[in-house]
mmCIF file of C-alpha atoms in Angstrom:
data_model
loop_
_atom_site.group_PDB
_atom_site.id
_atom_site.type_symbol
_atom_site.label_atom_id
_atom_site.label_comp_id
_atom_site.label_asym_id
_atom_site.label_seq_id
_atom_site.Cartn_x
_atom_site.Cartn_y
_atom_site.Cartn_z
ATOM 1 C CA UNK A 1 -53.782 -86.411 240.821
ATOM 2 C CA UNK A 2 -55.237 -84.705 243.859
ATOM 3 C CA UNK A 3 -53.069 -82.096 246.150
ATOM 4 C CA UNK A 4 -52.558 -83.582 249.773
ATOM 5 C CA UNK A 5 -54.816 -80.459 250.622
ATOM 6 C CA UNK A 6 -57.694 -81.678 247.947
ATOM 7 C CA UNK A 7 -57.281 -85.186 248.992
ATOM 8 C CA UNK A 8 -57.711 -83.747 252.971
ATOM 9 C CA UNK A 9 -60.748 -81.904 252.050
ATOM 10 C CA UNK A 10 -61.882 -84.756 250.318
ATOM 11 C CA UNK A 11 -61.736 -87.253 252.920
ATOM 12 C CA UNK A 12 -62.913 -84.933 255.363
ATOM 13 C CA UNK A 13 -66.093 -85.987 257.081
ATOM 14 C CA UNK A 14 -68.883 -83.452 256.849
ATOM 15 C CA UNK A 15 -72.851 -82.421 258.285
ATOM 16 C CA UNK A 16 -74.953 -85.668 258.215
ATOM 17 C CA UNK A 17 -78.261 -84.755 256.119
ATOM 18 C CA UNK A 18 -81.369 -85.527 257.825
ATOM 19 C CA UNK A 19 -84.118 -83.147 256.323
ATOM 20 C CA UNK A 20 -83.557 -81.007 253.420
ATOM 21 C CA UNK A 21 -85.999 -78.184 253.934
ATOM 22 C CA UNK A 22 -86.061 -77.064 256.623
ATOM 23 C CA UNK A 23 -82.313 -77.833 257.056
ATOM 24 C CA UNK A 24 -81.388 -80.217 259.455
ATOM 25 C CA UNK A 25 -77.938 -81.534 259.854
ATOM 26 C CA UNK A 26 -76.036 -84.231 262.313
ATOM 27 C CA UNK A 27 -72.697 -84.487 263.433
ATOM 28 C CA UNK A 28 -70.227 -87.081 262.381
ATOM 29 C CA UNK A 29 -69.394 -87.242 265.972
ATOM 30 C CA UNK A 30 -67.803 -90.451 265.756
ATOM 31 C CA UNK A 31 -64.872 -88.925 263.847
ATOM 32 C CA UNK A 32 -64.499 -85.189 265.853
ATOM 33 C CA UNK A 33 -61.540 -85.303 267.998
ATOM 34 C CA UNK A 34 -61.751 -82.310 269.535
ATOM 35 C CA UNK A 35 -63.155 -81.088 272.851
ATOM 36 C CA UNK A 36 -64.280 -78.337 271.095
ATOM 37 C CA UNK A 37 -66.755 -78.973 268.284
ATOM 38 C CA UNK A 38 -65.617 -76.674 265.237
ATOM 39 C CA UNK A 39 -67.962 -74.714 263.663
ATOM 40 C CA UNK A 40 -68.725 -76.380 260.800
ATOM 41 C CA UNK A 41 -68.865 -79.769 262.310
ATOM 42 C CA UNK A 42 -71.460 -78.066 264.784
ATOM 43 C CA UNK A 43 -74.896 -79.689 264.162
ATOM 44 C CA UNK A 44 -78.002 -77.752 262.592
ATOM 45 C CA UNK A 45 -81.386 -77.902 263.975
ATOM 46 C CA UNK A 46 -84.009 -75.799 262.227
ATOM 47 C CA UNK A 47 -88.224 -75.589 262.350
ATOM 48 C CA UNK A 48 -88.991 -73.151 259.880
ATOM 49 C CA UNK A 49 -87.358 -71.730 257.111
ATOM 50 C CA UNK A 50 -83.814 -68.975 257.393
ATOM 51 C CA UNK A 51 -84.620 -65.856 258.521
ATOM 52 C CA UNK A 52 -83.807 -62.870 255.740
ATOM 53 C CA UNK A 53 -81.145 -60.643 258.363
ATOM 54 C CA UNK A 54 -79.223 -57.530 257.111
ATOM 55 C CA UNK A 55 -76.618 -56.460 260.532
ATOM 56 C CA UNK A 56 -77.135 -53.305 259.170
ATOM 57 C CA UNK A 57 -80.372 -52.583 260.445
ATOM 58 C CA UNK A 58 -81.244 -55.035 262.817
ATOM 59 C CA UNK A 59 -81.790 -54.192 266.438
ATOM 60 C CA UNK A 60 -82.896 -56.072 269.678
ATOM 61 C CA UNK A 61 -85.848 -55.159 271.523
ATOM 62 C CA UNK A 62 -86.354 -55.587 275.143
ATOM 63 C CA UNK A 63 -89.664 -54.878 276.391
ATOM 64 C CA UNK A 64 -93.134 -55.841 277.566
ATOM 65 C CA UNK A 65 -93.432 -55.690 281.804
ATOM 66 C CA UNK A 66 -90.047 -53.706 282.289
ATOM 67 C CA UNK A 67 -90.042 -50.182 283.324
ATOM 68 C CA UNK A 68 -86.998 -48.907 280.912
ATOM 69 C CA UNK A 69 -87.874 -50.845 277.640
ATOM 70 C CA UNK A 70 -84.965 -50.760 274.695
ATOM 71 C CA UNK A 71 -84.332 -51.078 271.510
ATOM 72 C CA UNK A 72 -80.377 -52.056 271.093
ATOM 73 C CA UNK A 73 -78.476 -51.729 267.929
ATOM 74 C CA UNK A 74 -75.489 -54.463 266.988
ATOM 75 C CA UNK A 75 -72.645 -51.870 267.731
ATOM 76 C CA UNK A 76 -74.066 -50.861 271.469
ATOM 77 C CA UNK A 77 -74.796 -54.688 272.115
ATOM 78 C CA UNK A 78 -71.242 -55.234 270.740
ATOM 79 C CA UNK A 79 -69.898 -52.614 273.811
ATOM 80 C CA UNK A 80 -71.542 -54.253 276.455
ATOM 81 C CA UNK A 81 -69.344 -56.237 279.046
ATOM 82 C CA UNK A 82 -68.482 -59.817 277.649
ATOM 83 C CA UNK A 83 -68.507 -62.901 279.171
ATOM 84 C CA UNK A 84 -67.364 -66.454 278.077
ATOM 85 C CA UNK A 85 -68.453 -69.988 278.647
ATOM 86 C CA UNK A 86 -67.964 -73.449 277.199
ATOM 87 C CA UNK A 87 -71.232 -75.301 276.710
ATOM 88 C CA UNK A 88 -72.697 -78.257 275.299
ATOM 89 C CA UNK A 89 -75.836 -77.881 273.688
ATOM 90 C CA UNK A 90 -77.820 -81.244 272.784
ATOM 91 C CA UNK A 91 -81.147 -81.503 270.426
ATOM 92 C CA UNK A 92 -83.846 -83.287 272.792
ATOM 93 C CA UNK A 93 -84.623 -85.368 269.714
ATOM 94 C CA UNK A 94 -80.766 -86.584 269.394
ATOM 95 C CA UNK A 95 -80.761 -90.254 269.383
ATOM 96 C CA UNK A 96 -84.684 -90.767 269.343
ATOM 97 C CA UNK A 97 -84.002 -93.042 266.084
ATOM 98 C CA UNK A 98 -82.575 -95.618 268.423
ATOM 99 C CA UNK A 99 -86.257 -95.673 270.545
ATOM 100 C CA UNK A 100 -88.683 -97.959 269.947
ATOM 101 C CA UNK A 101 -91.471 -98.141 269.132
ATOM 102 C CA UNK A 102 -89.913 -95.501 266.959
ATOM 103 C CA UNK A 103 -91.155 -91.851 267.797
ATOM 104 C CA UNK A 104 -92.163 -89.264 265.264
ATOM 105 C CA UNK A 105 -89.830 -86.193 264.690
ATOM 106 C CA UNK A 106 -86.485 -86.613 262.531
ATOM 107 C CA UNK A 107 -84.678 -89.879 263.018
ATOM 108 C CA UNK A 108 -81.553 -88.051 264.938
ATOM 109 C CA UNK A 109 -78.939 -90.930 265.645
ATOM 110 C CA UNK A 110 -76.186 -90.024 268.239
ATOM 111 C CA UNK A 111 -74.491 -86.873 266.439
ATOM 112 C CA UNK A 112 -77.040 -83.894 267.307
ATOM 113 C CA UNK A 113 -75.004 -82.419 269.943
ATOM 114 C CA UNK A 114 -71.934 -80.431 270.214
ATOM 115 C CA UNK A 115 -69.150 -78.120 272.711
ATOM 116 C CA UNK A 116 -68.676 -74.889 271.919
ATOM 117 C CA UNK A 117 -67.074 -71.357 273.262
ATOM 118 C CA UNK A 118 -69.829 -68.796 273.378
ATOM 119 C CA UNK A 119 -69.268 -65.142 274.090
ATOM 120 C CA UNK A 120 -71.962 -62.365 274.582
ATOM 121 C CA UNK A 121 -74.111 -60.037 277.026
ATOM 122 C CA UNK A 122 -75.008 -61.418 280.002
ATOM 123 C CA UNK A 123 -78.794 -61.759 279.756
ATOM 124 C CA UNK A 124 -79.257 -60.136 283.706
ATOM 125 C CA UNK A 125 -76.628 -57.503 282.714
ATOM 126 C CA UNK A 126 -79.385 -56.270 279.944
ATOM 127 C CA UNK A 127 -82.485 -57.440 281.882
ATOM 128 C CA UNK A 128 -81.127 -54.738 284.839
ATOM 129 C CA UNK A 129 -80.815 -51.982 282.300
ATOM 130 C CA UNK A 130 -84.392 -52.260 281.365
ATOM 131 C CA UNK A 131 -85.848 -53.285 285.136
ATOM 132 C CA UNK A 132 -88.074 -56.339 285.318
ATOM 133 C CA UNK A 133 -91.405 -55.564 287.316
ATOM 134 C CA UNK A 134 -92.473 -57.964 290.082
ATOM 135 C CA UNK A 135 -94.867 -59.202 288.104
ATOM 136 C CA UNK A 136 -92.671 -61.136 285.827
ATOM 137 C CA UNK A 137 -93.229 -64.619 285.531
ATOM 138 C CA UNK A 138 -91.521 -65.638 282.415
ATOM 139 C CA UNK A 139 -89.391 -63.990 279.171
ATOM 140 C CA UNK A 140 -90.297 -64.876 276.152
ATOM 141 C CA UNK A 141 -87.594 -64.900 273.382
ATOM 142 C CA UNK A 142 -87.989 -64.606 270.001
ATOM 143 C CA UNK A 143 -86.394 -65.062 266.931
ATOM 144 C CA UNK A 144 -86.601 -63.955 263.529
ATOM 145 C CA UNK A 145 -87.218 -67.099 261.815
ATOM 146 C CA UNK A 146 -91.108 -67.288 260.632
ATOM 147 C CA UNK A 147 -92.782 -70.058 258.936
ATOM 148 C CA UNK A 148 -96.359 -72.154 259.294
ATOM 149 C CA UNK A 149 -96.831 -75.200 261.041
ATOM 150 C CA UNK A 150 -99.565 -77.534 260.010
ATOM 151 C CA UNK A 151 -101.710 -77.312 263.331
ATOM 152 C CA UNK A 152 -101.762 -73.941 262.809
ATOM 153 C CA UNK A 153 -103.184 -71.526 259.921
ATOM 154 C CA UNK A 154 -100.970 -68.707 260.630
ATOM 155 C CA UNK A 155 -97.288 -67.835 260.532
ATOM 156 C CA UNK A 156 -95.183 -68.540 263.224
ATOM 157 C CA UNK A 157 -91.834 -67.350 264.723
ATOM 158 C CA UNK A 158 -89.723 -69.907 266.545
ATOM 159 C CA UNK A 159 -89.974 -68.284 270.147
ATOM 160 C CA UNK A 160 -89.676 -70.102 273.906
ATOM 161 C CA UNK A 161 -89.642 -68.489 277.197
ATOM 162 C CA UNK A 162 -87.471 -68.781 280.506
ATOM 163 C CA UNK A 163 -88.940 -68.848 284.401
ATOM 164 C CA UNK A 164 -88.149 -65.476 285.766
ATOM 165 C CA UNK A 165 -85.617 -66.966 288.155
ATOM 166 C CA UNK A 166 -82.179 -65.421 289.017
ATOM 167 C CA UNK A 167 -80.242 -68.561 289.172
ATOM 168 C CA UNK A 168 -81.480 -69.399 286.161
ATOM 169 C CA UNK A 169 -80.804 -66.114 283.847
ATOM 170 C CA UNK A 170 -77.622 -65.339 285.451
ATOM 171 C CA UNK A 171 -75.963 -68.369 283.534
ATOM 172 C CA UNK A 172 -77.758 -67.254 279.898
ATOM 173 C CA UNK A 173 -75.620 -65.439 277.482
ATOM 174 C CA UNK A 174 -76.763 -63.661 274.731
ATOM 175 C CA UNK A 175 -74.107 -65.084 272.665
ATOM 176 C CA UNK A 176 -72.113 -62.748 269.569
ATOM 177 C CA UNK A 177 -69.398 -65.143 269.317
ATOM 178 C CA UNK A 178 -69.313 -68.791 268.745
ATOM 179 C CA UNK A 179 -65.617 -70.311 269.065
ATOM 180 C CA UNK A 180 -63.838 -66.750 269.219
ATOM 181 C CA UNK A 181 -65.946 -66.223 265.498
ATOM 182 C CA UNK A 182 -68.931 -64.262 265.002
ATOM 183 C CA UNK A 183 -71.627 -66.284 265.098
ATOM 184 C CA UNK A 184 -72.077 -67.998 261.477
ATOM 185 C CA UNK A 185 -75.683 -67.183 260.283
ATOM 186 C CA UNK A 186 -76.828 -71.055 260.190
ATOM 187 C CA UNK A 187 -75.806 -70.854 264.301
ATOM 188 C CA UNK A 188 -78.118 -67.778 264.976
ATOM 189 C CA UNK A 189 -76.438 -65.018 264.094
ATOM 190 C CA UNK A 190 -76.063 -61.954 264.951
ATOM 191 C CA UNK A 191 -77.762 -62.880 268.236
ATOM 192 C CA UNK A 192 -77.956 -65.950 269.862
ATOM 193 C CA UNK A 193 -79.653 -66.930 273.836
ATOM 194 C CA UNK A 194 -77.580 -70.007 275.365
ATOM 195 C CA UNK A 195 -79.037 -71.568 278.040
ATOM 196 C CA UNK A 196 -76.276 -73.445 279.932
ATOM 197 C CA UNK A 197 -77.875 -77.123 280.695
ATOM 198 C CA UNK A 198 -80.656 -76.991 278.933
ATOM 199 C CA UNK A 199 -81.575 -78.834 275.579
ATOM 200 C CA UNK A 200 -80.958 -77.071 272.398
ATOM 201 C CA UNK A 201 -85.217 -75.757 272.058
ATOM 202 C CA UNK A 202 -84.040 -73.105 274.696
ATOM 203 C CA UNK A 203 -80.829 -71.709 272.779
ATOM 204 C CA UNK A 204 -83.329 -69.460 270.572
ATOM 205 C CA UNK A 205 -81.258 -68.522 267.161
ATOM 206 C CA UNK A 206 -81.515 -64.956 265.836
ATOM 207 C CA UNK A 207 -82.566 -63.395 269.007
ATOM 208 C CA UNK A 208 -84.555 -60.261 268.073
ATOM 209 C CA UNK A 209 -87.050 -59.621 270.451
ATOM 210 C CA UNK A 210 -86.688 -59.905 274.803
ATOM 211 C CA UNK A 211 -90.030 -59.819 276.596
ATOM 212 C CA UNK A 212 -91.076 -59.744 279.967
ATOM 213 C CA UNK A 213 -94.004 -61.211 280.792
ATOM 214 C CA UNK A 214 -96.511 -61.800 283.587
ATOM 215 C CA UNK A 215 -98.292 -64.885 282.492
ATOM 216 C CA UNK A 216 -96.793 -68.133 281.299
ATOM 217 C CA UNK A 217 -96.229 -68.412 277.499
ATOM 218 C CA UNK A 218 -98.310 -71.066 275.183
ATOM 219 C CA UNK A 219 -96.280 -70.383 272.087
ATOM 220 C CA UNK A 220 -96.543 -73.719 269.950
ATOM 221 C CA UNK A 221 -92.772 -74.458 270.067
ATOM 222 C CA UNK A 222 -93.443 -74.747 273.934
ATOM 223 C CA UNK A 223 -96.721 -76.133 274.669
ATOM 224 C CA UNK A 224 -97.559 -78.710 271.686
ATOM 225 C CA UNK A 225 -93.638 -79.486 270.975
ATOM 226 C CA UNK A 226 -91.063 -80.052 273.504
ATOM 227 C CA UNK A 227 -93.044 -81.395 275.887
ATOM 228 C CA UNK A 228 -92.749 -85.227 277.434
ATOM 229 C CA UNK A 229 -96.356 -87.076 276.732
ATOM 230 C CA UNK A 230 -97.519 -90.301 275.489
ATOM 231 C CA UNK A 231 -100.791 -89.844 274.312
ATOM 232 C CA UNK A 232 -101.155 -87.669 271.290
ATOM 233 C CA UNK A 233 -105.250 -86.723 272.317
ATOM 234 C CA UNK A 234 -104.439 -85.632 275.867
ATOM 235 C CA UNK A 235 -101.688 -83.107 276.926
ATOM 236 C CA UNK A 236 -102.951 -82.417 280.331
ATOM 237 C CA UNK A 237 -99.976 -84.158 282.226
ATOM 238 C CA UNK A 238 -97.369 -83.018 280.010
ATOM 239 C CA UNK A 239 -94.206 -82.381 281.374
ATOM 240 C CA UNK A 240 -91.844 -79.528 279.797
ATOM 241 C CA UNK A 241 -88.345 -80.643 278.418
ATOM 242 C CA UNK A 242 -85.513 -78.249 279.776
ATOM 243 C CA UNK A 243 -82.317 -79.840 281.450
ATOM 244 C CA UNK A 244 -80.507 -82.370 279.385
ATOM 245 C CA UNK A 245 -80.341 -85.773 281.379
ATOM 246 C CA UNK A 246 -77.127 -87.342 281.712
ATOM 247 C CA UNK A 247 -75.611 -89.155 278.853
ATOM 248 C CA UNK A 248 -73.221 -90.890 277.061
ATOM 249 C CA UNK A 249 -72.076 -92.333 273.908
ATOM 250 C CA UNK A 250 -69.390 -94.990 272.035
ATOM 251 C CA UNK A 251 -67.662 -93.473 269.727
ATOM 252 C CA UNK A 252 -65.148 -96.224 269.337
ATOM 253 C CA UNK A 253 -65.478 -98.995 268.399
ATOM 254 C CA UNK A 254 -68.518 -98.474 265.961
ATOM 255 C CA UNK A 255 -71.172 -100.359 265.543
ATOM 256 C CA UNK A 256 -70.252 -104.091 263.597
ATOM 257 C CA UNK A 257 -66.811 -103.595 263.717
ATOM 258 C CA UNK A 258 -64.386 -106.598 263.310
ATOM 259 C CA UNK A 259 -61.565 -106.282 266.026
ATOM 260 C CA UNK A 260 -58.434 -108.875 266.242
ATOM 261 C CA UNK A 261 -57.807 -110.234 269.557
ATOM 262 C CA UNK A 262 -55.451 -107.531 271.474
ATOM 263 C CA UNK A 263 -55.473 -104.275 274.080
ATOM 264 C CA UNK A 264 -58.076 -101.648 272.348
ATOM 265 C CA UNK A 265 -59.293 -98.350 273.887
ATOM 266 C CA UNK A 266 -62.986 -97.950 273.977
ATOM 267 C CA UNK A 267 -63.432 -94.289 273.623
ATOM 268 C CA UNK A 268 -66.370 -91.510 273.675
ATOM 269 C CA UNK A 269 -68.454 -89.143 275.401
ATOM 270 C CA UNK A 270 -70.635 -87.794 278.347
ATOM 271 C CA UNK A 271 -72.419 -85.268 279.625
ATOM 272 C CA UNK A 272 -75.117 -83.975 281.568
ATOM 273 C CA UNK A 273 -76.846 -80.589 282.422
ATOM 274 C CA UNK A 274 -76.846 -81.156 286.491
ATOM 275 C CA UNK A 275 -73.510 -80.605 287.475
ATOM 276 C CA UNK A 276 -70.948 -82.485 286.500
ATOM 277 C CA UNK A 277 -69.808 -85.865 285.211
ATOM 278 C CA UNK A 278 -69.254 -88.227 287.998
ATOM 279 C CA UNK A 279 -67.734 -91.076 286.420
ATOM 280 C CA UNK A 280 -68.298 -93.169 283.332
ATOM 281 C CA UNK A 281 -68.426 -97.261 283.872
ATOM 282 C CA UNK A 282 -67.852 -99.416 280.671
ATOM 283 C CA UNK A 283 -69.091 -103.144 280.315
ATOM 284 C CA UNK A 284 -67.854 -105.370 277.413
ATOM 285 C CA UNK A 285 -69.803 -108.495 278.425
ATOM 286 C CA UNK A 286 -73.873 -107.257 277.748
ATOM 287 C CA UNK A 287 -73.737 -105.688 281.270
ATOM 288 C CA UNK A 288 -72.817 -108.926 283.854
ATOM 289 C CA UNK A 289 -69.821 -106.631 285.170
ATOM 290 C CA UNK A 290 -68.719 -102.947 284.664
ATOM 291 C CA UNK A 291 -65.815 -101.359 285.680
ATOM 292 C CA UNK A 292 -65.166 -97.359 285.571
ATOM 293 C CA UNK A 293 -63.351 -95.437 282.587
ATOM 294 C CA UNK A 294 -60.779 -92.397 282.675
ATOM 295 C CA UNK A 295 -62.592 -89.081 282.016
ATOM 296 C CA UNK A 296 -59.666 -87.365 279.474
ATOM 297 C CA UNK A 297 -61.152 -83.947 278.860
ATOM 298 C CA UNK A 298 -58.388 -81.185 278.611
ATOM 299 C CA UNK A 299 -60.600 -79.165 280.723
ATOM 300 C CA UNK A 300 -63.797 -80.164 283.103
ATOM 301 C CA UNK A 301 -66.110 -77.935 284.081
ATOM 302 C CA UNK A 302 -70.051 -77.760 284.228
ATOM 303 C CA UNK A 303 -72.319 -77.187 281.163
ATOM 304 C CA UNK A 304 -69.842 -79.077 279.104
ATOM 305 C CA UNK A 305 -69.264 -82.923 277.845
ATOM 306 C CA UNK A 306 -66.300 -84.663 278.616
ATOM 307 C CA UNK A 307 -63.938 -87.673 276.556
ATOM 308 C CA UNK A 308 -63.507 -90.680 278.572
ATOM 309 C CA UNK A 309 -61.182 -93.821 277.720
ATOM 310 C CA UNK A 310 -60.988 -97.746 278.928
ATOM 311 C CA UNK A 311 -58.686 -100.059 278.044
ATOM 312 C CA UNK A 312 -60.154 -103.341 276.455
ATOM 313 C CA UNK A 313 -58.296 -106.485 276.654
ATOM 314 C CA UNK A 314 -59.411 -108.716 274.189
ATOM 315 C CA UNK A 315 -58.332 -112.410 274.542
ATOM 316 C CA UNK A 316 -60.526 -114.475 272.837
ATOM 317 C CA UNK A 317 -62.911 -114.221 269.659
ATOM 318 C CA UNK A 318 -66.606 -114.047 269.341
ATOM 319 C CA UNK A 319 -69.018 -111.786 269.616
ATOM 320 C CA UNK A 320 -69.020 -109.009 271.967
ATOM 321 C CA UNK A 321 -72.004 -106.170 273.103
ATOM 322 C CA UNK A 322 -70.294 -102.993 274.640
ATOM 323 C CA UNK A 323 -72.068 -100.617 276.786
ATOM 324 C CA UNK A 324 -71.279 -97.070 278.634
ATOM 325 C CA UNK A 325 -73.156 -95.482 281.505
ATOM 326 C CA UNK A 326 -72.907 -92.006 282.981
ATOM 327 C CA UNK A 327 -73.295 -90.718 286.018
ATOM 328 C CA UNK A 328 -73.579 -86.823 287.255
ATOM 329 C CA UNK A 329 -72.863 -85.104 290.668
ATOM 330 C CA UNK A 330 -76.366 -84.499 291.022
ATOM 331 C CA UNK A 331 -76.944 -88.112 291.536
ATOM 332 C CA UNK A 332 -78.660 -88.975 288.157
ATOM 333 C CA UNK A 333 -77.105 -92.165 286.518
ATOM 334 C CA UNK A 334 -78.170 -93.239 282.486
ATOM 335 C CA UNK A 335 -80.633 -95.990 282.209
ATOM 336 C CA UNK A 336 -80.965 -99.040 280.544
ATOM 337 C CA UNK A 337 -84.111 -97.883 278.510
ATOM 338 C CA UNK A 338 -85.241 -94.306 278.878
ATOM 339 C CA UNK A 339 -89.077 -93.975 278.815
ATOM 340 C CA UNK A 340 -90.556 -93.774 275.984
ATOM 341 C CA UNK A 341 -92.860 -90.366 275.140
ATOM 342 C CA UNK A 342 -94.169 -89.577 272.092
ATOM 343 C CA UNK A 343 -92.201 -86.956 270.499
ATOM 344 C CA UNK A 344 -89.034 -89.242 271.381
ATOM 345 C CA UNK A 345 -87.090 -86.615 273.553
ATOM 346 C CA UNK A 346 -84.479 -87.110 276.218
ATOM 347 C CA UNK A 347 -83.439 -90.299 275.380
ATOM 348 C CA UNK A 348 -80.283 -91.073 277.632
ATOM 349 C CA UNK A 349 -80.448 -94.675 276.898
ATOM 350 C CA UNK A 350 -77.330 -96.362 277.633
ATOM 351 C CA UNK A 351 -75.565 -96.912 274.225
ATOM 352 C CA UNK A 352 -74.003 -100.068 272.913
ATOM 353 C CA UNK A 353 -72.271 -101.376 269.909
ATOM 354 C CA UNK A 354 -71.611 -105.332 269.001
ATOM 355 C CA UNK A 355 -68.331 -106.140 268.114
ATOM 356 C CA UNK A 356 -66.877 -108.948 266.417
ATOM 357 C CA UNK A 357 -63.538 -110.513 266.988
ATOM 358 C CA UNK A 358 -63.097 -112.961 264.018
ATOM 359 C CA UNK A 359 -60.877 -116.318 263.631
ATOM 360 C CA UNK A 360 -58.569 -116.148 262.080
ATOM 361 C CA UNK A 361 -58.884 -118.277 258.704
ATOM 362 C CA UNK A 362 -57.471 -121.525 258.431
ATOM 363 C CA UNK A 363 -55.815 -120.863 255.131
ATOM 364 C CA UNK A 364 -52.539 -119.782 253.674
ATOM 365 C CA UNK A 365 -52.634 -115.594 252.193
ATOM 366 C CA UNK A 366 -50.166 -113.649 250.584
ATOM 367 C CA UNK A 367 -49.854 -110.446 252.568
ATOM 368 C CA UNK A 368 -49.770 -106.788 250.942
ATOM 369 C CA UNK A 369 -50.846 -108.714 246.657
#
């Protein structure tokens, strides 16, 4: 017979596989109960294969149109000032296997996102030390991952780039620290960007190089991917994906459930990367009426998701269709039907889940044989 602690572990909901190689991995997000997502419970989005890292020797370089250029260590990164903040970081592709016509890309359901604690260097603390020119338009960040792409016939690293705009880098961290932990290796480590409101392309794993730069960057992870488009043979009014739109999701009841009739709490989640959540509303009749739910997050701030709760009085059977909406302070609210591009990013479709609430049968059981 199984220990209590084997039978926990056991029953213990883990990573939801969605491509082997290169390893991709979803939430159960249904199940986490905690504001904060734990590390291991934190979903995994990769493009090319894991970078081969030693902390012995690696180093961060910070260069290109700067007139102090540097190469950093771990240790002298490590004794730079520190800051913390809580942010949720979303794949653009989470919940793109719910659009139709179906997109390509991997068939994310609702569970590629998380809310996590990062620590690290603020980016403008090191972008002072090595003095940006005033010709900087963009920095380009780069990580140590390297792999090939099939549009292309040579190796690539996974790298994006940032506007050169102050509001914008002063809320980037170059994160050491995930959850009061070092960061664990499949999360970027030792060096990780997080860029507060912005979709997860933009939190570049294994940081190693910092450039400045005085033209816009084409690097195929940020013109051919990650952009919004339609047509597959013409790119020239693609838009770039950067905020995350507001959004929302059920996380109880689940889809098909069988309810009896009673009070229930509808439960879940919402966020946004413009300010803050507003309000959630929650319909249980297909949308005729909504009314709005209680936002129950320990702590509220921006950058982060919040839990929200409605109480669900049930009084007769049939079938029911749920649906939650978000709203932000910046005056976005989640739509119906996002549109559809062809990549399938940024859908903030509202969410719903049927529900059944059965008869009971008309027949006489033994209960608990």
């Amino acid at each position: 017979m199984q220990s209590q602690t084997q039978q926990e572990k056991t029953d213990k909901p883990g990573l939801i596989p969605r491509q082997a190689m290169p390893e991709n991995l979803e939430s159960p997000i249904t199940t986490i109960q905690s504001w904060i997502t734990p590390n291991d419970l934190f979903y995994l989005r990769n493009h090319l294969g894991y970078p081969n890292i030693s902390s012995d020797n690696w180093s961060l370089a910070a260069n290109g149109e700067v007139s102090n250029p540097l190469t950093l260590s771990l240790t002298v990164l490590q004794k730079m000032p520190q800051v913390s903040k809580f942010v949720t970081i979303e794949c653009s592709g989470n919940k793109r296997g719910a659009m139709l016509p179906n997109p390509v890309g991997h068939p994310w359901q609702l569970g590629a996102v998380g809310n996590a604690k990062w620590t690290g260097v603020p980016l403008t603390y090191l972008l002072d030390q090595v003095g940006l020119k005033d010709n900087v338009q963009e920095i380009i960040f780069i990580g140590s991952d390297t792999g090939t792409r099939p549009d292309l016939p040579q190796t690539v690293h996974f790298a994006r780039s940032l506007p050169a705009k102050r509001e914008l880098l002063n809320e980037c961290i170059l994160a050491l620290k995930m959850n009061d932990e070092p960061i664990p290796f499949k999360h970027g480590a030792p060096l990780r960007l997080i860029v507060p409101g912005w979709y997860g392309m933009a939190h570049v794993k294994w940081l190693n190089t910092i450039t400045a730069s005085a033209k816009p960057f084409r690097g195929p992870f940020q013109s051919v991917d990650y952009v919004y488009v339609t047509n597959p043979d013409d790119y020239r009014d693609a838009v770039p994906v950067r905020e995350i739109k507001v959004n929302s999701i059920i996380t109880w009841p689940s889809q098909g459930i069988e309810v009896p009739v009673n009070t229930h709490v509808v439960r879940g989640l919402a966020w946004t990367g413009t300010g803050t959540i507003a309000k959630v509303e929650v319909s249980v009749d297909n949308g005729a009426t909504w009314a709005e739910a209680k936002l129950t997050s320990p702590e509220y701030q921006p950058y982060t998701w919040t839990f929200w709760e409605f109480p669900w009085a049930v009084k007769a059977t049939g079938q029911y269709l749920i649906k939650a909406r978000a709203y932000d302070t910046a005056g976005n609210i989640q739509p119906m039907v996002a549109p559809w591009n062809l990549k399938g990013y940024g859908n903030n479709s509202i969410h719903q889940v049927a529900v059944n609430v059965p008869k009971l049968p008309n027949i006489q059981v033994d209960a608990g044989f």
